[in-house]
Amino acid sequence: MSQLPKFSLLLLFATMTSVAGAQDAPTSVNGEVSASIGVVNKYIYRGGEENDDPAVQLGVEYAHNSGVFAGYWGSTLNYDPSDESQNHGFEHDFYIGYGRELNENWSYKSQLISYYYQDGGTIYSEDDLDERRTIGFELLNDVSYKNLTMGLGVMLADASYANAGDVYLSAAYNHPLPKDFSLNTSVGASIYNDSHDDQLLNTTESIAFNETRIGLSKTVAKKIDLSLDYIYGGEDREGSDLDDHVVVGATYNF
């Protein structure tokens, strides 16, 4: 079966399942719980391929009225970072943070996020002298003015895919369009720290543009978000070119 029919079946299944079990998000005087489930034809993160097959993604978050929030987000992968023999895996992201609206135009958000893959694990160099955990920790900070958001992420510990001190800079802008459409654009670049390089991670670029995105999204029935994005790939930390992608997705929010 080709990838397009596979994705169409996944999309149809996720939409039908979500609509059939739709309920309003639980609320209380102190905060609110929100959740989502969706599918994309491929999962691209900061220009890199995390899954070039259809991926199922889900998340849940509790936001307290004080500004404190905590949540989980996960996605299927077509690899396991600690086991090269596997062609499947799962990414688990756990986060906690604080954010507030300063006024009708300005807001900010800071969060600590842990990236946990499959069952965790460690990778080793060929001579077993170097080892790295697949678990990563990052501090993410966003400042928003109206529809423009500027982001800065800092890796806090070495991982199999990053060095402590790596910095990711991003800017995203969305513009509302008629008929519940939205124009979405973003750009991302990294400042890499090479002082922790070893046999497992090699850095040749101190600064690299990673990706640019432009796309459209539309809300259907107030809870289903459909999206189409074109991703122009840049380079990774080794100077390798990243591919361009077209990503189609559907997410049900409840």
Short mmCIF file of C-alpha atoms in Angstrom, two decimals, residues 132 137 154-159 161-167 191-197 201 237:
data_model
loop_
_atom_site.label_atom_id
_atom_site.label_comp_id
_atom_site.label_asym_id
_atom_site.label_seq_id
_atom_site.Cartn_x
_atom_site.Cartn_y
_atom_site.Cartn_z
CA ARG A 132 25.71 9.48 25.59
CA PHE A 137 16.79 18.53 28.61
CA VAL A 154 19.12 26.19 25.35
CA MET A 155 20.19 22.56 25.79
CA LEU A 156 21.06 21.92 29.43
CA ALA A 157 22.87 18.57 29.13
CA ASP A 158 24.74 16.52 26.54
CA ALA A 159 22.61 14.01 24.63
CA TYR A 161 21.93 14.50 19.33
CA ALA A 162 23.09 17.69 21.08
CA ASN A 163 25.68 19.32 23.31
CA ALA A 164 24.92 21.26 26.46
CA GLY A 165 24.97 24.92 25.49
CA ASP A 166 23.48 24.46 22.01
CA VAL A 167 21.11 27.35 21.29
CA ILE A 191 24.22 28.19 17.43
CA TYR A 192 26.16 25.01 18.17
CA ASN A 193 28.56 24.42 21.04
CA ASP A 194 31.47 22.25 19.83
CA SER A 195 33.42 22.20 23.12
CA HIS A 196 31.74 18.92 24.16
CA ASP A 197 32.28 17.08 20.88
CA LEU A 201 28.84 13.94 18.03
CA ARG A 237 25.54 20.79 12.85
#
